[in-house]
Short mmCIF file of C-alpha atoms in Angstrom, two decimals:
data_model
loop_
_atom_site.label_atom_id
_atom_site.label_comp_id
_atom_site.label_asym_id
_atom_site.label_seq_id
_atom_site.Cartn_x
_atom_site.Cartn_y
_atom_site.Cartn_z
CA UNK A 630 51.15 -52.61 68.19
CA UNK A 631 53.22 -50.05 67.36
CA UNK A 632 51.55 -49.63 64.12
CA UNK A 633 48.02 -49.13 65.35
CA UNK A 634 49.41 -46.89 68.26
CA UNK A 635 49.97 -44.32 65.00
CA UNK A 636 47.08 -44.41 64.01
CA UNK A 637 45.54 -43.67 66.86
CA UNK A 638 47.84 -40.90 66.52
CA UNK A 639 46.99 -39.60 63.31
CA UNK A 640 43.14 -39.43 64.58
CA UNK A 641 43.83 -37.20 67.66
CA UNK A 642 42.33 -34.13 68.47
CA UNK A 643 45.59 -31.86 66.19
CA UNK A 644 45.29 -33.78 62.71
CA UNK A 645 40.86 -33.90 62.84
CA UNK A 646 41.23 -30.33 62.72
CA UNK A 647 43.40 -30.20 60.25
CA UNK A 648 41.17 -32.92 58.20
CA UNK A 649 38.56 -30.88 59.01
CA UNK A 650 39.51 -27.51 57.29
CA UNK A 651 41.08 -29.77 54.42
CA UNK A 652 37.91 -30.78 53.80
CA UNK A 653 36.62 -26.94 54.21
CA UNK A 654 38.70 -26.21 51.88
CA UNK A 655 38.01 -28.85 49.03
CA UNK A 656 34.03 -28.08 49.37
CA UNK A 657 34.80 -24.71 49.07
CA UNK A 658 37.14 -24.34 45.81
CA UNK A 659 34.21 -26.73 44.18
CA UNK A 660 31.46 -24.44 44.68
CA UNK A 661 33.87 -21.80 43.31
CA UNK A 662 34.95 -23.67 40.33
CA UNK A 663 31.03 -24.87 40.40
CA UNK A 664 29.46 -21.45 40.21
CA UNK A 665 31.98 -19.79 37.49
CA UNK A 666 31.24 -22.94 35.52
CA UNK A 667 27.58 -22.64 35.95
CA UNK A 668 27.64 -18.82 35.25
CA UNK A 669 29.08 -19.18 31.29
CA UNK A 670 25.67 -21.33 31.29
CA UNK A 671 23.51 -18.90 32.50
CA UNK A 672 25.09 -16.32 30.79
CA UNK A 673 25.22 -17.82 27.61
CA UNK A 674 21.36 -17.45 26.96
CA UNK A 675 21.16 -13.91 28.67
CA UNK A 676 24.27 -12.90 26.35
CA UNK A 677 22.22 -14.57 23.09
CA UNK A 678 19.11 -12.69 23.80
CA UNK A 679 21.16 -9.59 24.11
CA UNK A 680 22.45 -10.36 21.10
CA UNK A 681 19.30 -10.52 19.54
CA UNK A 682 17.77 -7.80 20.53
CA UNK A 683 20.91 -5.77 19.30
CA UNK A 684 20.35 -7.50 15.58
CA UNK A 685 16.45 -6.06 15.68
CA UNK A 686 17.57 -3.07 16.29
CA UNK A 687 19.39 -2.64 13.48
CA UNK A 688 18.03 -0.71 10.30
CA UNK A 689 19.12 -4.21 7.69
CA UNK A 690 17.21 -6.72 9.93
CA UNK A 691 14.33 -4.28 10.47
CA UNK A 692 14.43 -2.76 7.13
CA UNK A 693 14.03 -6.76 6.04
CA UNK A 694 11.23 -7.61 8.90
CA UNK A 695 8.81 -4.80 8.29
CA UNK A 696 9.49 -5.16 4.71
CA UNK A 697 8.60 -8.63 4.13
CA UNK A 698 5.62 -8.05 6.46
CA UNK A 699 4.84 -4.87 4.58
CA UNK A 700 5.62 -7.32 1.05
CA UNK A 701 2.97 -10.00 1.97
CA UNK A 702 -0.01 -7.73 3.31
CA UNK A 703 -3.29 -8.58 1.32
CA UNK A 704 -4.84 -4.86 -0.31
CA UNK A 705 -7.34 -3.51 1.45
CA UNK A 706 -11.42 -3.44 0.33
CA UNK A 707 -12.02 -0.17 -1.70
CA UNK A 708 -14.46 1.66 -2.71
CA UNK A 709 -16.43 2.01 -5.75
CA UNK A 710 -14.92 5.26 -7.11
CA UNK A 711 -12.51 3.62 -9.51
CA UNK A 712 -10.88 0.76 -11.27
CA UNK A 713 -8.75 -1.97 -9.20
CA UNK A 714 -7.03 -5.33 -9.87
CA UNK A 715 -8.09 -6.76 -7.00
CA UNK A 716 -10.89 -7.62 -5.00
CA UNK A 717 -11.65 -6.69 -1.34
CA UNK A 718 -10.94 -9.81 0.13
CA UNK A 719 -13.41 -11.69 1.86
CA UNK A 720 -13.71 -12.86 5.76
CA UNK A 721 -12.78 -17.03 4.75
CA UNK A 722 -9.75 -15.36 2.23
CA UNK A 723 -8.39 -12.98 4.90
CA UNK A 724 -8.34 -16.25 7.12
CA UNK A 725 -6.46 -18.07 4.85
CA UNK A 726 -4.00 -15.52 4.27
CA UNK A 727 -3.37 -15.50 8.06
CA UNK A 728 -2.45 -18.84 8.57
CA UNK A 729 -0.86 -19.63 5.47
CA UNK A 730 1.54 -16.08 6.48
CA UNK A 731 1.68 -17.60 10.14
CA UNK A 732 2.94 -21.01 8.56
CA UNK A 733 5.14 -19.55 6.06
CA UNK A 734 6.60 -17.38 9.27
CA UNK A 735 6.97 -20.65 11.15
CA UNK A 736 8.99 -22.31 8.19
CA UNK A 737 11.36 -19.44 8.17
CA UNK A 738 12.14 -19.56 11.99
CA UNK A 739 12.28 -15.65 11.67
CA UNK A 740 13.15 -13.42 14.13
CA UNK A 741 9.73 -10.75 15.27
CA UNK A 742 9.59 -8.31 17.95
CA UNK A 743 9.54 -9.85 21.34
CA UNK A 744 5.89 -8.37 21.68
CA UNK A 745 4.82 -10.86 18.99
CA UNK A 746 6.82 -13.59 19.84
CA UNK A 747 6.47 -13.67 23.47
CA UNK A 748 4.55 -17.17 25.39
CA UNK A 749 1.13 -17.71 24.72
CA UNK A 750 -0.89 -18.77 27.77
CA UNK A 751 -4.12 -19.64 26.70
CA UNK A 752 -6.29 -20.39 23.77
CA UNK A 753 -7.78 -16.93 23.31
CA UNK A 754 -3.70 -15.63 23.85
CA UNK A 755 -3.00 -17.53 20.55
CA UNK A 756 -5.58 -15.89 18.58
CA UNK A 757 -4.54 -12.75 18.98
CA UNK A 758 -0.97 -13.74 18.87
CA UNK A 759 -2.12 -15.32 15.21
CA UNK A 760 -3.72 -11.92 14.54
CA UNK A 761 -1.03 -9.68 15.27
CA UNK A 762 1.34 -11.86 13.39
CA UNK A 763 -0.37 -12.78 10.51
CA UNK A 764 -2.99 -9.38 10.44
CA UNK A 765 -2.59 -6.98 6.75
CA UNK A 766 -5.24 -4.18 7.34
CA UNK A 767 -4.03 -0.49 7.71
CA UNK A 768 -5.50 -0.17 11.07
CA UNK A 769 -3.16 -3.24 12.37
CA UNK A 770 -0.28 -2.23 10.16
CA UNK A 771 -0.02 1.28 12.40
CA UNK A 772 -0.43 -0.27 15.42
CA UNK A 773 2.48 -2.45 14.80
CA UNK A 774 4.57 -0.09 13.58
CA UNK A 775 5.91 1.67 16.69
CA UNK A 776 8.40 4.88 16.89
CA UNK A 777 10.78 1.91 16.70
CA UNK A 778 9.74 0.91 13.37
CA UNK A 779 9.45 4.39 11.90
CA UNK A 780 7.06 7.28 12.02
CA UNK A 781 4.22 9.23 10.21
CA UNK A 782 4.84 11.43 7.63
CA UNK A 783 2.64 13.81 5.30
CA UNK A 784 2.68 11.92 1.55
CA UNK A 785 5.10 12.74 -0.87
CA UNK A 786 3.14 11.49 -3.81
CA UNK A 787 -0.29 11.77 -4.73
CA UNK A 788 -2.46 9.32 -6.66
CA UNK A 789 -4.19 13.12 -7.87
CA UNK A 790 -7.25 11.54 -10.60
CA UNK A 791 -8.73 11.24 -12.31
CA UNK A 792 -11.84 9.12 -11.12
CA UNK A 793 -12.70 5.84 -13.27
CA UNK A 794 -9.38 6.39 -15.13
CA UNK A 795 -7.48 3.09 -12.96
CA UNK A 796 -6.40 5.18 -9.90
CA UNK A 797 -6.83 2.13 -7.64
CA UNK A 798 -5.42 -0.28 -9.96
CA UNK A 799 -2.58 2.23 -10.03
CA UNK A 800 -2.47 1.84 -6.20
CA UNK A 801 -2.83 -1.58 -5.14
CA UNK A 802 0.17 -2.15 -8.16
CA UNK A 803 2.35 0.73 -6.57
CA UNK A 804 1.43 -1.43 -2.73
CA UNK A 805 2.56 -4.39 -4.13
CA UNK A 806 6.14 -2.25 -3.45
CA UNK A 807 7.98 -2.85 -0.45
CA UNK A 808 8.68 1.26 -0.54
CA UNK A 809 5.31 2.42 -0.33
CA UNK A 810 3.12 2.92 1.90
CA UNK A 811 -0.19 4.01 0.74
CA UNK A 812 -3.72 4.43 2.46
CA UNK A 813 -5.88 1.74 1.25
CA UNK A 814 -8.91 4.39 1.94
CA UNK A 815 -9.72 7.45 0.00
CA UNK A 816 -8.70 10.29 2.50
CA UNK A 817 -10.58 13.43 0.59
CA UNK A 818 -8.68 15.54 3.08
CA UNK A 819 -7.91 18.61 0.18
CA UNK A 820 -11.06 18.83 -1.31
CA UNK A 821 -13.39 17.31 1.90
CA UNK A 822 -11.45 17.58 5.31
CA UNK A 823 -9.59 20.00 5.15
CA UNK A 824 -10.69 22.11 7.72
CA UNK A 825 -9.47 18.89 9.76
CA UNK A 826 -5.85 20.41 9.57
CA UNK A 827 -2.47 18.72 8.41
CA UNK A 828 -2.09 16.73 12.06
CA UNK A 829 -5.05 15.48 11.27
CA UNK A 830 -4.08 14.38 7.67
CA UNK A 831 -1.11 12.87 9.12
CA UNK A 832 -2.33 10.57 11.19
CA UNK A 833 -4.21 9.10 8.89
CA UNK A 834 -0.53 8.07 7.50
CA UNK A 835 0.73 4.22 7.75
CA UNK A 836 3.82 4.87 10.07
CA UNK A 837 7.42 4.86 7.55
CA UNK A 838 10.38 4.01 7.76
CA UNK A 839 13.48 5.95 5.88
CA UNK A 840 13.73 5.37 2.42
CA UNK A 841 9.89 4.39 1.86
CA UNK A 842 7.77 6.75 0.37
CA UNK A 843 3.99 7.64 1.83
CA UNK A 844 0.90 8.34 -0.66
CA UNK A 845 -2.32 8.67 -0.84
CA UNK A 846 -5.00 8.59 -4.14
CA UNK A 847 -8.11 10.94 -3.77
CA UNK A 848 -9.58 10.92 -7.71
CA UNK A 849 -11.43 14.34 -6.94
CA UNK A 850 -8.73 16.32 -5.74
CA UNK A 851 -7.93 16.56 -9.81
CA UNK A 852 -10.97 18.73 -10.73
CA UNK A 853 -11.37 20.46 -7.47
CA UNK A 854 -10.00 24.17 -7.66
CA UNK A 855 -8.68 24.87 -4.17
CA UNK A 856 -6.75 21.24 -4.73
CA UNK A 857 -3.62 22.93 -6.12
CA UNK A 858 -3.43 25.64 -3.61
CA UNK A 859 -3.02 23.49 -0.78
CA UNK A 860 -1.03 21.27 -1.94
CA UNK A 861 1.29 22.99 -2.63
CA UNK A 862 1.07 25.08 0.57
CA UNK A 863 1.37 21.51 1.94
CA UNK A 864 5.04 20.22 0.38
CA UNK A 865 6.08 22.33 -3.17
CA UNK A 866 8.55 19.57 -4.11
CA UNK A 867 5.38 16.75 -3.66
CA UNK A 868 4.86 14.50 -6.72
CA UNK A 869 1.61 14.03 -8.46
CA UNK A 870 -0.01 10.88 -10.15
CA UNK A 871 -2.73 11.16 -12.88
CA UNK A 872 -3.78 8.11 -14.70
CA UNK A 873 -6.09 9.35 -17.64
CA UNK A 874 -7.99 7.77 -19.78
CA UNK A 875 -9.97 8.32 -23.06
CA UNK A 876 -12.82 10.97 -22.04
CA UNK A 877 -15.57 9.41 -23.87
CA UNK A 878 -15.49 5.49 -22.30
CA UNK A 879 -14.42 8.03 -19.10
CA UNK A 880 -17.65 9.05 -19.00
CA UNK A 881 -19.54 6.11 -19.76
CA UNK A 882 -18.21 4.36 -17.20
CA UNK A 883 -18.84 7.18 -14.83
CA UNK A 884 -22.05 6.66 -15.49
CA UNK A 885 -22.22 2.84 -15.25
CA UNK A 886 -21.47 3.40 -11.64
CA UNK A 887 -24.01 5.89 -10.63
CA UNK A 888 -27.02 3.45 -12.53
CA UNK A 889 -25.68 0.64 -10.67
CA UNK A 890 -26.42 2.80 -7.32
CA UNK A 891 -29.46 4.92 -9.05
CA UNK A 892 -31.17 3.05 -11.77
CA UNK A 893 -33.43 5.50 -11.85
CA UNK A 894 -31.64 8.19 -14.00
CA UNK A 895 -32.38 9.17 -17.37
CA UNK A 896 -30.07 7.37 -20.37
CA UNK A 897 -26.61 8.49 -20.70
CA UNK A 898 -28.35 10.08 -23.98
CA UNK A 899 -30.62 12.00 -21.79
CA UNK A 900 -27.67 13.85 -19.70
CA UNK A 901 -24.98 14.05 -22.57
CA UNK A 902 -27.03 16.65 -24.45
CA UNK A 903 -29.02 20.36 -23.39
CA UNK A 904 -30.14 19.88 -26.98
CA UNK A 905 -29.77 16.98 -28.89
CA UNK A 906 -31.27 17.76 -32.22
CA UNK A 907 -29.00 21.46 -32.48
CA UNK A 908 -26.27 18.87 -31.10
CA UNK A 909 -25.22 21.01 -28.01
CA UNK A 910 -23.11 18.74 -25.31
CA UNK A 911 -24.00 19.44 -21.28
CA UNK A 912 -20.60 19.81 -20.36
CA UNK A 913 -22.10 20.96 -17.25
CA UNK A 914 -22.76 17.07 -15.92
CA UNK A 915 -19.60 16.23 -14.03
CA UNK A 916 -19.15 12.89 -16.15
CA UNK A 917 -18.38 14.79 -18.55
CA UNK A 918 -16.77 17.93 -17.33
CA UNK A 919 -13.52 15.21 -15.61
CA UNK A 920 -13.05 14.35 -18.87
CA UNK A 921 -11.83 18.17 -19.92
CA UNK A 922 -8.46 17.37 -18.72
CA UNK A 923 -6.69 20.87 -20.16
CA UNK A 924 -8.74 23.09 -18.28
CA UNK A 925 -8.13 21.00 -15.11
CA UNK A 926 -5.05 20.30 -15.24
CA UNK A 927 -4.72 24.29 -16.59
CA UNK A 928 -4.87 24.75 -12.61
CA UNK A 929 -1.86 22.14 -11.66
CA UNK A 930 0.29 23.83 -13.85
CA UNK A 931 -0.21 27.13 -11.89
CA UNK A 932 1.49 25.47 -8.77
CA UNK A 933 3.35 22.77 -9.72
CA UNK A 934 5.98 22.42 -12.67
CA UNK A 935 5.49 19.25 -15.33
CA UNK A 936 8.68 17.72 -13.75
CA UNK A 937 6.82 17.14 -10.70
CA UNK A 938 3.93 15.21 -12.70
CA UNK A 939 3.68 11.97 -14.49
CA UNK A 940 0.54 10.69 -16.77
CA UNK A 941 -0.41 7.40 -16.67
CA UNK A 942 -2.66 5.98 -19.20
CA UNK A 943 -5.67 4.44 -18.28
CA UNK A 944 -5.36 2.54 -21.58
CA UNK A 945 -1.78 0.89 -21.20
CA UNK A 946 -2.67 -0.15 -17.86
CA UNK A 947 -4.73 -2.29 -18.73
CA UNK A 948 -2.97 -3.16 -21.98
CA UNK A 949 0.54 -3.83 -20.93
CA UNK A 950 0.56 -2.68 -16.88
CA UNK A 951 4.28 -3.71 -16.31
CA UNK A 952 5.32 -1.37 -18.51
CA UNK A 953 3.19 1.42 -16.90
CA UNK A 954 4.55 0.33 -13.92
CA UNK A 955 8.13 0.77 -14.64
CA UNK A 956 7.22 4.57 -16.04
CA UNK A 957 6.13 5.15 -12.37
CA UNK A 958 8.58 3.85 -10.81
CA UNK A 959 11.36 5.35 -12.10
CA UNK A 960 9.41 8.65 -11.29
CA UNK A 961 9.41 8.25 -7.64
CA UNK A 962 12.71 7.70 -7.61
CA UNK A 963 11.66 3.63 -6.84
CA UNK A 964 13.65 0.09 -8.42
CA UNK A 965 12.02 -1.38 -10.21
CA UNK A 966 10.33 -4.51 -7.89
CA UNK A 967 6.92 -4.36 -9.50
CA UNK A 968 7.15 -6.08 -12.84
CA UNK A 969 5.03 -8.45 -15.49
CA UNK A 970 5.73 -11.21 -12.60
CA UNK A 971 2.64 -9.44 -10.75
CA UNK A 972 0.58 -9.83 -13.57
CA UNK A 973 -1.73 -12.24 -14.35
CA UNK A 974 -4.66 -11.12 -17.66
CA UNK A 975 -7.54 -12.34 -17.10
CA UNK A 976 -9.84 -12.97 -20.55
CA UNK A 977 -12.53 -13.13 -18.78
CA UNK A 978 -13.21 -9.94 -16.99
CA UNK A 979 -10.82 -7.97 -19.21
CA UNK A 980 -8.21 -6.95 -17.02
CA UNK A 981 -4.77 -7.34 -15.30
CA UNK A 982 -5.20 -9.31 -12.11
CA UNK A 983 -2.94 -8.79 -9.46
CA UNK A 984 -0.87 -11.61 -7.61
CA UNK A 985 2.21 -12.12 -5.21
CA UNK A 986 4.87 -14.26 -6.90
CA UNK A 987 5.94 -16.05 -3.86
CA UNK A 988 1.98 -17.49 -3.71
CA UNK A 989 0.89 -19.49 -4.52
CA UNK A 990 -2.62 -19.12 -4.50
CA UNK A 991 -4.75 -17.94 -7.29
CA UNK A 992 -4.58 -13.99 -7.95
CA UNK A 993 -6.85 -11.63 -7.23
CA UNK A 994 -9.05 -10.04 -10.03
CA UNK A 995 -11.52 -7.32 -9.91
CA UNK A 996 -14.26 -7.54 -7.52
CA UNK A 997 -18.01 -6.95 -8.34
CA UNK A 998 -18.09 -3.61 -8.42
CA UNK A 999 -15.67 -3.31 -11.11
CA UNK A 1000 -15.30 -3.98 -14.55
CA UNK A 1001 -19.37 -3.49 -15.32
CA UNK A 1002 -20.79 -4.36 -18.13
CA UNK A 1003 -21.50 -0.82 -19.91
CA UNK A 1004 -25.36 -0.16 -20.79
CA UNK A 1005 -25.43 0.66 -25.39
CA UNK A 1006 -24.96 3.95 -25.99
CA UNK A 1007 -26.26 5.30 -29.58
CA UNK A 1008 -22.83 5.64 -32.17
CA UNK A 1009 -23.66 9.05 -33.16
CA UNK A 1010 -23.55 10.18 -29.69
CA UNK A 1011 -19.97 8.44 -29.09
CA UNK A 1012 -19.39 9.78 -32.46
CA UNK A 1013 -20.32 13.56 -31.68
CA UNK A 1014 -18.71 12.98 -27.87
CA UNK A 1015 -15.72 12.39 -29.45
CA UNK A 1016 -16.05 15.54 -31.52
CA UNK A 1017 -16.70 17.76 -28.88
CA UNK A 1018 -13.13 16.44 -26.80
CA UNK A 1019 -10.70 16.44 -29.70
CA UNK A 1020 -9.47 20.35 -29.67
CA UNK A 1021 -9.35 19.46 -25.75
CA UNK A 1022 -7.38 16.28 -26.21
CA UNK A 1023 -5.05 17.79 -28.52
CA UNK A 1024 -4.19 21.00 -26.26
CA UNK A 1025 -3.61 18.52 -23.34
CA UNK A 1026 -1.61 16.60 -25.20
CA UNK A 1027 0.56 19.30 -25.97
CA UNK A 1028 0.12 20.96 -22.12
CA UNK A 1029 1.86 17.01 -21.42
CA UNK A 1030 3.81 16.79 -24.57
CA UNK A 1031 1.92 13.50 -24.33
CA UNK A 1032 -0.42 11.81 -26.66
CA UNK A 1033 -2.36 9.06 -26.05
CA UNK A 1034 -3.63 8.73 -28.95
CA UNK A 1035 -7.79 8.10 -27.87
CA UNK A 1036 -8.73 9.80 -31.55
CA UNK A 1037 -7.79 6.02 -33.03
CA UNK A 1038 -10.91 4.67 -30.30
CA UNK A 1039 -14.22 5.26 -32.05
CA UNK A 1040 -15.06 2.06 -30.59
CA UNK A 1041 -14.05 3.03 -27.21
CA UNK A 1042 -17.44 3.41 -25.32
CA UNK A 1043 -17.19 -0.61 -25.50
CA UNK A 1044 -14.18 -0.37 -23.38
CA UNK A 1045 -14.77 -1.38 -19.41
#
């Protein structure tokens, strides 16, 4: 009975208040520790995301991510104005390449900007995301290159000529280099669009990161009288590249291109002579005049020293593309990244094909508009043209300090 009385005493009003306060204290303490514990787990993803975003804007990660994208970019379609290694990709090729790059990116688990990696909530959104991840056109690259990833600059190097010499081939090989960003189409700024101004010209250029070179190529600059002065006014220290080829072969290639568009034009022999009986060459015909390299180079040397010019042999670019690319990369101050592993010689076409060493797909070769079969030209006409060009070639060798040995190519008319 006394024990029961003691228990009743413990459950009286005063002890109940103490018990309530004790229970409340335990609840508050539990809640406090729960919040502390949850804060760490809730904070971690946010902190990880903050660090992730921090990594994105560091120079090393940005360069690595963007250069990989630029390096894997397929070459663009191009005009018929010059000779190239790669054909314009078909829509099917572009779709296949896009899927392959998308799969490669997902398998790597590589970091991509938040604007690209945002969750996709619809089929249309998925298609748009895939397009953003894998598109390789110049317009898409410009859209993805925001101010965080670079800026548009005027070119530091220009391939100024010559038409049908191999400028497209050279440009596409250079675009494999991660430190080169180039316009796919020919801007024709200094010969046709100069009145539009430098701001218009700059806007055509792709965005570049620090250490990358902006380039363009327009072969007609070489034979445009006012182009040297205009380019000099823009940038006195710019680097100029000329791809030159046996002028007889170049003229025949030029004619072949025109013939494919205008089958009704006179024969090569008719256009090449003012009077064939007297052996008078018509040097006013553009196909022949372009090949008088010494005449055009003289205009450029009035504004630029030879140290800012580099001359690529169109013949050696076919026979030894890696060797010529090594010289060009040295001239531009680039690391020799484009090497023999990027080229595959196609015996059927007679030209190197450009490939990317990390791709397992077949290399892309010349399109139908490239490497056309030349019409058969009278050997006597070819001989007379070689004789006509010889003094100009000798002068060109002296001006450049290089002997291209075109006089040894008596059968040059058969080169495509």
